[in-house]
XYZ file of C-alpha atoms in Angstrom:
558
model
C 14.739 -79.895 -8.632
C 12.530 -82.832 -9.789
C 8.853 -83.355 -8.451
C 9.379 -86.586 -7.720
C 11.305 -85.502 -4.399
C 8.306 -83.941 -3.241
C 5.260 -85.728 -4.143
C 2.928 -82.517 -2.992
C 5.301 -79.121 -2.915
C 8.190 -78.688 -4.585
C 9.771 -75.170 -3.865
C 10.304 -73.123 -6.721
C 14.175 -72.757 -6.999
C 13.731 -68.869 -7.345
C 12.605 -69.067 -3.669
C 14.787 -65.764 -1.976
C 16.742 -66.530 0.950
C 16.461 -70.277 0.947
C 19.478 -72.304 -0.273
C 19.112 -75.715 -2.095
C 19.210 -77.896 1.470
C 16.664 -76.132 3.413
C 14.581 -76.322 0.087
C 15.504 -79.992 -0.067
C 14.718 -80.599 3.401
C 10.907 -78.280 3.176
C 10.120 -80.629 0.322
C 10.909 -83.984 1.751
C 8.891 -82.894 4.765
C 5.758 -82.033 2.584
C 6.081 -85.133 1.448
C 5.881 -86.949 4.589
C 3.290 -85.242 5.666
C 1.131 -85.070 2.471
C 1.789 -88.904 1.802
C -1.037 -90.719 0.699
C -2.136 -94.114 2.185
C -4.752 -96.348 1.345
C -8.087 -95.512 2.352
C -8.764 -96.940 5.765
C -12.254 -97.857 6.699
C -13.629 -95.239 9.192
C -12.851 -95.852 13.008
C -16.207 -95.602 14.826
C -13.851 -95.076 17.921
C -10.539 -93.078 17.400
C -8.812 -93.019 20.376
C -6.848 -90.244 21.361
C -4.318 -90.140 23.768
C -2.231 -88.101 26.125
C 0.197 -89.216 28.995
C -1.626 -86.434 30.730
C -5.005 -87.021 29.803
C -7.212 -89.890 31.518
C -9.736 -90.903 28.672
C -11.161 -93.137 31.625
C -11.587 -96.805 30.154
C -10.600 -94.944 26.727
C -6.864 -94.868 27.124
C -4.681 -95.738 24.715
C -0.814 -96.592 25.256
C 1.958 -94.350 24.329
C 3.830 -97.514 22.367
C 0.827 -97.378 19.901
C 0.923 -93.750 18.547
C -1.773 -92.012 16.815
C -0.589 -90.742 13.412
C -2.559 -87.634 12.555
C -1.245 -88.573 8.759
C -2.951 -91.297 8.823
C -6.539 -89.643 8.989
C -5.933 -87.349 5.940
C -8.109 -89.526 4.014
C -10.873 -90.355 6.345
C -11.018 -86.812 6.511
C -10.857 -85.622 2.891
C -14.695 -85.056 2.572
C -15.270 -83.166 5.771
C -16.157 -79.110 4.913
C -13.288 -76.832 4.787
C -12.934 -73.153 6.161
C -13.170 -70.723 4.083
C -11.959 -67.611 3.653
C -15.277 -65.470 2.649
C -15.860 -63.293 5.522
C -19.693 -63.812 5.225
C -21.455 -67.257 5.540
C -24.420 -66.299 3.707
C -22.370 -66.088 0.570
C -20.222 -69.269 0.996
C -20.620 -71.488 -2.451
C -19.718 -74.911 -2.543
C -18.470 -76.935 -5.193
C -20.638 -79.173 -7.071
C -18.397 -81.568 -7.528
C -18.163 -83.458 -4.083
C -15.412 -85.887 -4.781
C -13.088 -82.723 -5.360
C -13.126 -80.158 -2.031
C -9.818 -78.770 -3.148
C -11.452 -76.901 -6.003
C -13.407 -75.437 -3.405
C -10.927 -74.418 -1.351
C -8.936 -72.605 -3.797
C -11.967 -71.078 -5.367
C -12.833 -69.880 -1.774
C -9.104 -68.364 -1.298
C -8.925 -66.737 -4.339
C -12.133 -65.193 -4.992
C -12.766 -61.620 -3.648
C -15.246 -61.299 -0.993
C -18.388 -60.076 -3.053
C -21.930 -61.379 -2.870
C -23.554 -63.181 -5.874
C -25.719 -60.188 -7.975
C -27.617 -62.646 -9.589
C -28.800 -63.794 -5.746
C -29.756 -60.124 -4.799
C -31.973 -60.662 -8.020
C -33.949 -63.337 -7.369
C -37.849 -62.658 -6.939
C -39.140 -63.242 -3.140
C -39.649 -66.912 -2.279
C -37.793 -68.489 -4.525
C -34.986 -70.987 -3.150
C -32.461 -72.616 -6.157
C -31.656 -75.913 -5.637
C -27.988 -74.308 -4.890
C -29.716 -72.763 -1.860
C -31.020 -76.150 -0.611
C -28.209 -77.968 -0.490
C -26.549 -75.575 1.148
C -28.965 -75.289 3.809
C -29.015 -78.845 3.886
C -25.079 -79.494 4.305
C -25.093 -76.906 7.074
C -27.976 -79.028 8.698
C -25.525 -81.745 8.419
C -22.649 -80.096 9.682
C -24.801 -79.025 12.919
C -25.750 -82.467 13.806
C -22.316 -83.966 12.720
C -20.766 -81.582 15.504
C -23.251 -82.183 18.078
C -22.666 -86.139 17.834
C -18.670 -85.562 17.821
C -18.183 -82.623 19.908
C -20.260 -83.357 22.856
C -23.891 -85.430 23.723
C -25.388 -82.168 23.971
C -23.130 -80.072 21.441
C -21.576 -78.142 24.006
C -19.137 -77.435 26.573
C -20.925 -75.701 28.254
C -18.660 -72.355 28.443
C -20.068 -70.584 25.196
C -21.225 -67.367 26.968
C -20.474 -64.523 23.790
C -23.406 -64.493 21.660
C -21.245 -62.399 19.084
C -19.187 -64.221 16.169
C -15.833 -64.498 18.181
C -13.674 -64.525 15.187
C -15.645 -62.450 12.268
C -15.721 -63.115 8.707
C -14.772 -67.236 9.038
C -17.355 -69.826 8.440
C -20.034 -70.497 11.057
C -18.611 -73.541 12.794
C -20.558 -74.812 15.969
C -17.505 -75.922 17.963
C -15.199 -72.388 17.231
C -17.053 -70.193 19.732
C -16.407 -72.587 22.519
C -13.434 -73.561 22.027
C -12.345 -69.744 21.349
C -14.624 -68.574 24.992
C -12.844 -71.799 26.468
C -9.148 -70.121 25.703
C -9.943 -66.597 27.010
C -12.011 -68.069 30.087
C -9.730 -70.830 31.160
C -6.565 -71.279 29.061
C -5.202 -67.613 28.822
C -6.290 -66.421 32.713
C -4.678 -69.881 33.992
C -1.113 -69.196 32.460
C -1.018 -65.500 34.252
C 0.547 -66.324 36.889
C 3.031 -68.467 35.719
C 4.474 -65.560 33.151
C 3.839 -63.100 36.318
C 6.279 -65.205 38.698
C 8.788 -66.003 36.004
C 8.813 -62.686 34.629
C 8.477 -64.018 31.126
C 6.770 -62.285 28.509
C 3.412 -63.817 27.611
C 2.658 -65.451 23.804
C -1.052 -66.112 24.908
C -3.422 -63.243 25.124
C -3.866 -61.416 21.735
C -1.503 -63.700 19.420
C -3.407 -66.892 19.463
C -6.689 -64.715 18.401
C -5.019 -63.027 15.656
C -3.492 -65.723 13.941
C -7.006 -67.508 14.484
C -8.091 -64.877 11.784
C -5.903 -66.234 9.368
C -7.691 -68.783 7.465
C -4.953 -71.573 6.512
C -3.823 -71.481 10.324
C -7.458 -71.559 11.938
C -8.392 -75.153 11.845
C -4.637 -76.163 13.604
C -4.919 -73.713 15.852
C -8.565 -74.674 17.083
C -7.164 -77.868 16.771
C -4.425 -77.476 19.485
C -6.656 -75.383 21.677
C -9.062 -78.142 21.684
C -6.332 -80.786 22.764
C -5.711 -78.833 26.053
C -9.910 -79.523 26.731
C -9.128 -83.463 27.442
C -8.224 -82.280 31.096
C -11.371 -80.046 31.723
C -13.869 -82.121 30.160
C -13.915 -86.198 30.608
C -14.550 -88.739 27.811
C -13.129 -88.163 24.552
C -15.528 -85.486 23.413
C -13.529 -84.156 20.655
C -10.647 -86.239 19.519
C -12.544 -86.968 15.837
C -12.997 -83.019 15.501
C -9.714 -82.702 16.367
C -8.431 -84.698 13.918
C -10.532 -83.286 11.040
C -9.175 -79.944 11.839
C -5.600 -81.372 11.445
C -6.914 -82.888 8.405
C -7.550 -79.546 7.390
C -4.889 -77.719 8.358
C -2.264 -79.840 6.678
C -4.389 -79.490 3.089
C -4.300 -76.073 3.546
C -0.522 -75.805 4.997
C 0.337 -77.277 1.763
C -1.503 -75.319 -0.600
C 0.009 -72.532 1.333
C 3.391 -73.827 0.492
C 2.769 -74.565 -2.777
C 2.863 -71.066 -3.968
C 6.030 -69.397 -4.553
C 5.876 -67.244 -1.358
C 4.531 -69.738 0.628
C 7.207 -70.244 3.225
C 7.366 -66.479 3.980
C 5.476 -65.058 6.907
C 5.673 -66.691 10.553
C 2.325 -67.612 10.440
C 3.776 -70.797 8.571
C 6.241 -71.329 11.489
C 3.509 -70.980 13.915
C 1.283 -73.710 12.022
C 4.239 -76.450 11.494
C 4.789 -75.385 15.695
C 1.075 -76.578 16.226
C 1.115 -79.862 13.953
C 4.451 -80.652 15.750
C 2.710 -79.178 19.324
C -0.202 -82.377 18.309
C 1.740 -85.021 17.450
C 3.644 -84.449 20.806
C 0.543 -84.744 22.770
C -0.786 -87.766 20.847
C 2.676 -89.556 21.411
C 3.844 -89.506 17.609
C 7.107 -89.485 18.347
C 7.807 -89.873 14.660
C 5.915 -87.197 13.437
C 7.159 -84.718 15.808
C 10.799 -85.180 14.664
C 9.626 -84.753 11.444
C 8.034 -81.493 11.815
C 10.558 -79.983 14.666
C 13.315 -80.748 11.705
C 11.454 -78.741 9.079
C 10.517 -76.478 11.639
C 14.234 -75.972 12.450
C 15.292 -75.712 8.892
C 12.713 -73.105 7.758
C 13.825 -70.743 11.197
C 17.689 -71.062 9.769
C 16.184 -69.801 6.459
C 14.677 -66.646 7.768
C 18.154 -65.881 9.202
C 17.530 -67.296 13.086
C 15.095 -66.413 15.627
C 15.992 -62.819 15.620
C 14.688 -62.211 12.561
C 11.001 -63.572 13.047
C 8.456 -61.059 13.326
C 5.248 -60.315 15.473
C 7.499 -58.021 17.426
C 10.016 -60.753 18.609
C 6.663 -62.922 19.900
C 7.306 -65.625 17.243
C 10.759 -66.060 18.823
C 9.105 -66.464 22.241
C 6.761 -68.550 21.192
C 8.974 -70.966 19.481
C 11.399 -70.899 22.648
C 8.501 -71.498 25.260
C 7.223 -74.415 23.422
C 11.198 -75.649 22.664
C 11.919 -75.527 26.287
C 8.892 -77.558 27.151
C 9.805 -79.929 24.842
C 12.889 -80.145 26.007
C 11.828 -81.033 29.099
C 9.600 -83.984 28.079
C 12.274 -85.468 25.345
C 15.721 -84.330 26.389
C 15.882 -82.699 22.718
C 15.682 -79.195 21.573
C 16.037 -76.578 18.655
C 17.736 -73.791 20.061
C 17.780 -73.442 23.635
C 20.386 -75.509 24.017
C 22.491 -73.252 21.778
C 22.709 -70.351 23.986
C 25.226 -69.993 27.063
C 23.382 -70.596 30.300
C 23.311 -68.153 33.346
C 25.337 -68.847 36.332
C 23.376 -68.484 39.826
C 24.573 -65.650 41.601
C 24.338 -65.659 44.976
C 23.705 -63.039 47.882
C 26.268 -62.859 50.529
C 25.548 -63.678 54.271
C 24.675 -62.797 56.063
C 21.986 -61.117 54.190
C 21.611 -57.065 54.043
C 18.752 -55.055 54.634
C 16.990 -54.682 51.245
C 17.592 -58.755 50.868
C 16.622 -59.572 54.476
C 13.332 -57.407 53.897
C 12.820 -59.831 50.740
C 13.080 -63.007 52.343
C 11.050 -61.981 55.331
C 8.102 -61.836 52.984
C 8.398 -65.354 52.395
C 6.749 -68.384 53.996
C 8.986 -70.046 56.806
C 10.749 -72.905 54.972
C 11.722 -71.049 52.094
C 13.300 -67.918 54.771
C 15.420 -71.448 56.034
C 16.358 -71.983 52.917
C 17.217 -68.494 52.164
C 18.939 -67.702 55.661
C 21.430 -70.517 54.816
C 22.645 -69.310 50.641
C 20.825 -72.048 49.546
C 18.707 -69.813 47.302
C 20.139 -68.035 44.362
C 18.891 -63.880 43.894
C 17.044 -64.890 41.021
C 15.132 -67.698 42.443
C 14.545 -65.316 45.829
C 13.001 -62.771 42.672
C 10.326 -65.661 41.129
C 9.536 -66.446 45.321
C 8.686 -62.804 46.227
C 6.981 -62.759 42.900
C 4.751 -65.876 43.854
C 4.170 -64.547 47.266
C 2.625 -61.074 45.548
C 0.771 -63.238 43.025
C -0.579 -65.105 45.823
C -1.958 -61.795 47.751
C -4.128 -61.364 44.295
C -6.314 -64.413 44.904
C -6.964 -64.906 41.442
C -4.609 -64.831 38.262
C -7.336 -62.214 36.676
C -6.349 -59.833 39.302
C -2.692 -60.074 38.749
C -1.326 -56.589 36.995
C 0.885 -58.149 34.275
C 1.391 -56.668 30.911
C 2.180 -59.718 28.581
C 4.650 -57.769 26.305
C 6.970 -56.904 29.426
C 9.331 -59.368 30.762
C 12.716 -60.401 31.181
C 12.725 -64.090 29.575
C 11.668 -65.742 26.630
C 10.905 -69.058 28.419
C 11.644 -70.761 32.291
C 14.829 -72.464 30.981
C 16.269 -68.861 30.687
C 16.410 -68.410 34.133
C 20.036 -69.297 36.275
C 18.439 -71.770 38.627
C 18.165 -74.055 36.162
C 21.802 -73.856 34.646
C 22.475 -77.550 36.193
C 19.274 -79.001 34.624
C 19.471 -82.103 32.644
C 16.466 -83.365 31.728
C 15.322 -87.525 32.282
C 15.493 -88.320 28.484
C 18.395 -86.541 27.832
C 21.259 -88.383 26.358
C 23.890 -88.883 29.192
C 21.739 -87.982 32.072
C 23.152 -89.239 34.666
C 23.626 -86.406 37.315
C 20.788 -86.010 40.452
C 19.240 -82.486 39.612
C 19.995 -79.410 42.632
C 17.274 -78.864 44.693
C 17.370 -75.271 43.334
C 16.335 -76.741 39.879
C 13.817 -79.295 41.310
C 12.340 -76.280 43.125
C 12.050 -74.453 40.192
C 9.999 -76.511 38.099
C 7.717 -77.167 41.312
C 7.136 -73.340 41.181
C 6.063 -73.847 37.645
C 3.554 -76.680 38.432
C 2.238 -74.902 41.817
C 1.478 -71.694 39.747
C -0.326 -74.130 37.100
C -2.736 -75.394 39.803
C -3.125 -72.799 42.186
C -4.241 -70.230 39.721
C -5.853 -72.503 37.361
C -8.948 -73.488 38.831
C -10.185 -75.927 35.542
C -6.298 -77.348 35.653
C -6.141 -76.695 31.731
C -2.826 -77.868 30.479
C -1.228 -76.743 27.882
C 2.174 -77.428 26.415
C 4.175 -74.679 28.685
C 2.924 -76.908 32.110
C 3.591 -80.499 30.622
C 7.334 -80.252 29.863
C 7.964 -79.593 33.978
C 5.006 -82.313 34.906
C 6.828 -85.018 32.876
C 10.290 -83.616 34.351
C 9.665 -83.859 37.788
C 8.035 -86.744 37.629
C 10.736 -88.833 36.126
C 13.386 -86.944 38.657
C 11.651 -87.328 41.895
C 10.941 -91.907 40.677
C 14.909 -92.038 39.827
C 15.967 -90.141 42.730
C 16.985 -92.918 45.231
C 15.844 -92.856 48.881
C 19.323 -92.498 50.101
C 19.398 -89.012 47.934
C 16.324 -87.870 49.809
C 18.480 -88.025 53.441
C 19.592 -84.618 53.364
C 21.261 -83.046 56.267
C 19.615 -80.112 56.405
C 16.020 -80.269 57.509
C 14.511 -77.752 55.664
C 16.199 -79.089 52.374
C 14.017 -82.378 53.272
C 11.037 -80.952 53.591
C 11.045 -78.611 50.687
C 11.595 -81.876 48.460
C 8.598 -83.528 50.314
C 6.715 -80.181 49.465
C 7.872 -81.195 46.056
C 6.656 -84.502 46.026
C 3.143 -83.073 47.050
C 2.672 -80.410 44.683
C 4.122 -82.340 41.576
C 1.048 -85.201 42.637
C -1.159 -82.167 42.650
C -0.077 -81.305 39.330
C -1.229 -84.876 38.031
C -4.896 -84.023 39.016
C -7.402 -83.014 36.212
C -10.209 -80.916 36.526
C -12.647 -83.314 38.771
C -9.657 -83.619 40.977
C -9.080 -86.875 40.471
C -5.691 -88.502 40.172
C -4.660 -89.838 36.719
C -2.567 -93.059 36.716
C 0.628 -91.190 37.192
C -0.569 -89.339 39.960
C -1.829 -92.069 41.787
C 1.506 -94.222 41.471
C 3.504 -90.956 42.524
C 1.744 -90.312 45.361
C 2.115 -94.083 46.752
C 5.693 -93.712 46.163
C 5.631 -90.662 48.268
C 4.201 -91.814 50.829
C 5.877 -95.127 50.803
C 9.084 -92.957 51.599
C 7.555 -90.387 53.847
C 4.919 -91.273 55.770
C 6.957 -92.802 58.662
C 7.641 -88.349 59.214
C 3.845 -87.628 60.005
C 1.642 -89.240 62.707
C -1.584 -87.374 61.873
C -2.459 -85.917 58.774
C -2.163 -82.851 60.578
C 1.806 -83.037 60.798
C 1.515 -83.145 56.310
C -0.520 -80.475 56.815
C 1.961 -78.371 58.790
C 4.497 -79.152 56.286
C 3.042 -77.728 53.402
C 2.144 -74.838 54.870
C 5.648 -73.858 55.714
C 5.622 -73.279 52.097
C 3.264 -72.107 49.524
C 0.115 -73.918 49.359
C -3.729 -73.193 48.213
C -6.758 -74.681 50.561
C -7.410 -77.322 47.462
C -3.864 -78.754 47.903
C -4.057 -79.031 51.477
C -7.357 -80.768 51.863
C -6.389 -83.229 48.820
C -3.289 -84.448 50.586
C -4.788 -84.379 54.081
C -7.796 -86.764 52.801
C -5.287 -89.242 50.468
C -3.005 -89.523 53.616
C -5.653 -90.186 55.979
C -7.224 -92.711 53.053
C -3.373 -94.333 52.977
C -3.163 -94.856 56.541
C -6.201 -96.559 56.987
C -6.581 -98.669 54.041
C -2.825 -98.809 52.483
C -3.796 -96.721 49.444
C -4.303 -93.337 48.200
C -7.607 -91.992 47.571
């Protein structure tokens, strides 16, 4: 294979388990993400957009996507993570114009201290040590200036190094604390309710121990902070980490065995997720195409490692991407399960299960409108709400019936809004299933962190509800009509951030909601009574009550 085919990396022809077609595809991808462009002047105010993020006055339209690869040169001089375990023993390259050599040196040298350094006389300070100290001070000052005004997000509580043996990073500790205190607990309820195997918990922390993956993992986690922290406090840091991650990934793939190991797949998946969140559809397609080629070269999803967790995380993210983009890598290749409905009248065990549900769902079940699998999800939601907090839910992340929520049979007829040929409106069951995902993402997620698995259902329900014409909402059964109105309220609520402010999409959806249904409620209490016929939280009720009163008084949502 000619090296011209891959400007940055050419995989060896002796690569086991990989045919020429897959090698060509991977080399093509490496050339795209590693393509050098002319150095652009550094932007002082880089925008970092997301459809589910309210950047206040710093929004950027999705028609002008941010291409992370274009910023690789801008961050070429930023310090890179090192594999050496003790920060005091890190060495820096004396040639500031060649940072790549310092990385290779740190990745290949053994983790041993310098004997010459230990033999220095007490009180003597070498020029190299002074330089390292100055550079370390500069890193701290730079981090404080771009990450947050005070250099903190206010959630760092663990005084110990959360990722032992890694380079000291003023932001790393807070990002990992954010993951453990906010992001991870916020998804537990969803995995419990939908009986899914969780890919959160320990797996991301174990991946962060890998030097090549760490920048991509930190960038992805920091990106979800946008819904928690107003203003673009971390966009430059995220771009810098993505640049580091791309360079380290290219270095890994340049080795003969570089494409082996699930960590490469997870790294490319995180690159795709970053492109997805920033609106870079072209980059997203490049990364996902390469990801599918690499999985095929490994023999398919069932041959991946981490005890099946790699397959699970790929399917979960693919399900979220499908709901947003209409395209999938793997979830469309499997047969969909047909729903099974309990016979009417309900037998005694089923009746006992239904009696635990709120009144609105009980009416739907007694009319035979809820399949057995969705009934189990409703019952598990009732159980989860009884624990008040997701931290109290007795959930074992290794045990679960499903890899992702699209494997639920109630979604067998669901076609996503952006899917080709998508003209058939979804069933109430399919909409309800997506609505339960969103309700679990807010009722048990006080800080409103929005990981990828929640963005897909939120985007899909937003599009589905707006596409349904007014005549589609005139259902004959009152229980169905009220359930659909509850779905509108839950979807609107999912478009609020941590400060409980409506994002632009949520404000538009709320206005449409009231324009269609406000005539059904004379007072805000009527709206509250409707919400309480289904699953509800005090936060949801108080928000809709205040917003409806404002709409009645001023003709605008609050």
